[in-house]
XYZ file of C-alpha atoms in Angstrom:
152
model
C 19.169 34.007 31.155
C 19.524 33.201 27.457
C 16.901 34.381 25.018
C 15.204 31.547 23.109
C 13.458 32.287 19.856
C 9.933 30.907 19.687
C 9.256 28.946 16.519
C 5.536 28.211 16.171
C 6.023 26.034 13.076
C 8.415 23.794 15.003
C 5.772 23.204 17.657
C 3.168 22.438 14.999
C 5.588 19.998 13.372
C 6.148 18.300 16.738
C 2.380 18.039 17.281
C 1.959 16.619 13.770
C 4.595 13.915 14.412
C 2.987 13.003 17.747
C -0.424 12.637 16.080
C 1.132 10.479 13.341
C 2.651 8.164 15.965
C -0.682 7.944 17.785
C -2.611 6.955 14.665
C 0.128 4.587 13.444
C -0.129 2.771 16.774
C -3.878 2.406 16.339
C -3.562 1.265 12.734
C -1.088 -1.462 13.684
C -3.615 -3.170 15.937
C -5.778 -6.003 14.715
C -9.193 -4.335 15.098
C -12.282 -5.618 13.351
C -13.550 -3.250 10.677
C -17.242 -2.331 10.546
C -18.744 -3.188 7.187
C -21.462 -1.290 5.402
C -24.131 -3.712 6.575
C -23.058 -3.355 10.219
C -21.258 -6.692 10.508
C -17.733 -6.658 11.844
C -15.065 -7.617 9.309
C -11.482 -8.691 9.911
C -8.260 -7.857 8.078
C -4.955 -9.727 8.447
C -2.139 -7.898 10.227
C 0.955 -7.366 8.089
C 4.650 -6.603 8.356
C 6.448 -4.951 5.451
C 10.248 -4.903 5.239
C 12.245 -3.250 2.453
C 15.882 -3.812 1.487
C 17.872 -2.544 -1.497
C 16.865 -5.552 -3.598
C 13.508 -6.803 -2.321
C 10.382 -6.249 -0.269
C 9.258 -8.907 2.203
C 5.587 -8.930 3.194
C 4.366 -11.110 6.048
C 0.663 -11.488 6.787
C -0.788 -13.198 9.862
C -3.722 -15.255 8.602
C -4.445 -17.840 11.304
C -7.086 -20.479 10.752
C -7.005 -20.225 6.962
C -6.062 -23.026 4.605
C -4.094 -22.275 1.441
C -7.071 -23.332 -0.711
C -9.177 -20.563 0.886
C -6.588 -17.845 0.186
C -6.232 -15.785 -3.008
C -3.042 -13.726 -3.390
C -2.581 -11.361 -6.334
C 0.474 -9.182 -6.941
C 0.771 -6.176 -9.223
C 3.915 -4.046 -9.588
C 2.517 -1.580 -7.034
C 0.406 -3.612 -4.580
C -0.453 -6.981 -3.053
C -4.090 -8.077 -2.760
C -5.012 -10.693 -0.160
C -8.472 -12.267 -0.253
C -9.806 -15.224 1.598
C -12.493 -16.723 3.718
C -12.590 -17.999 7.274
C -14.663 -21.161 6.999
C -16.872 -21.872 9.994
C -16.894 -25.497 11.030
C -20.338 -27.047 10.849
C -21.210 -29.650 13.439
C -24.269 -31.814 13.622
C -24.555 -31.538 17.374
C -26.316 -28.494 18.744
C -24.451 -26.630 21.454
C -24.976 -23.085 22.573
C -22.160 -20.599 22.575
C -21.601 -18.441 25.597
C -19.303 -16.146 23.667
C -17.639 -16.270 20.253
C -15.034 -13.724 19.143
C -13.931 -15.666 16.086
C -14.471 -13.936 12.764
C -15.931 -16.010 9.961
C -16.566 -14.961 6.424
C -14.681 -13.201 3.686
C -11.845 -10.738 4.092
C -9.774 -8.651 1.703
C -6.781 -6.399 2.113
C -4.769 -4.446 -0.439
C -1.268 -3.476 0.630
C 0.394 -0.700 -1.395
C 4.108 -1.347 -1.905
C 6.785 1.305 -1.271
C 8.567 0.443 -4.572
C 7.615 -1.277 -7.794
C 8.342 -5.001 -7.885
C 8.829 -7.770 -10.432
C 5.384 -9.235 -9.859
C 6.131 -12.287 -12.001
C 9.071 -13.379 -9.789
C 7.390 -13.502 -6.375
C 8.353 -16.264 -3.950
C 5.785 -17.363 -1.376
C 5.666 -19.462 1.765
C 2.545 -20.209 3.824
C 3.260 -21.916 7.128
C 1.527 -21.945 10.522
C -0.902 -19.197 9.509
C 1.806 -16.789 8.325
C 2.064 -15.899 4.648
C 5.506 -14.650 3.563
C 5.961 -13.059 0.146
C 9.414 -12.126 -1.138
C 9.009 -9.550 -3.886
C 12.149 -8.632 -5.886
C 12.335 -4.943 -6.734
C 12.093 -3.806 -10.327
C 15.264 -2.300 -11.793
C 13.814 1.213 -11.822
C 13.059 0.948 -8.090
C 16.581 0.030 -7.017
C 18.532 3.064 -5.798
C 21.262 4.073 -8.208
C 24.102 6.436 -7.437
C 25.751 8.212 -10.323
C 29.120 9.944 -10.107
C 28.973 13.454 -11.519
C 32.129 14.748 -13.153
C 32.653 18.404 -12.378
C 34.174 20.775 -14.883
C 35.724 24.071 -13.961
C 35.448 27.105 -16.121
C 38.482 29.343 -16.303
């Protein structure tokens, strides 16, 4: 029977990675967020994709019109603000159940690299906002060849 060396730090690292995956899975879900005043608030779900030249951010914002959406981009982050407008009807009908979220929302998404915030391209269609953010020159990976010298 072979002898296996026990490495306690390896097991702690494995536990740490499992906990990270657990919490990442929870964070990816579209849960309402409790506000300070006890009301439930909503945040749009996002996808963030990075290539060598750009970052593409997609945000699911169903039921919002472009006029009710404010998008601001800095070199390090994207800020999404908006408001779900509740339709007002003159007829009175009782609701049995309503899970729609109305009111203001805001979400700031930190970016993995700095971007040229003045060259952003946007598309808002069918409740999905797509932002294409070109990376700043300093953020693009550069590989430099190193010349080696030998000493005699």
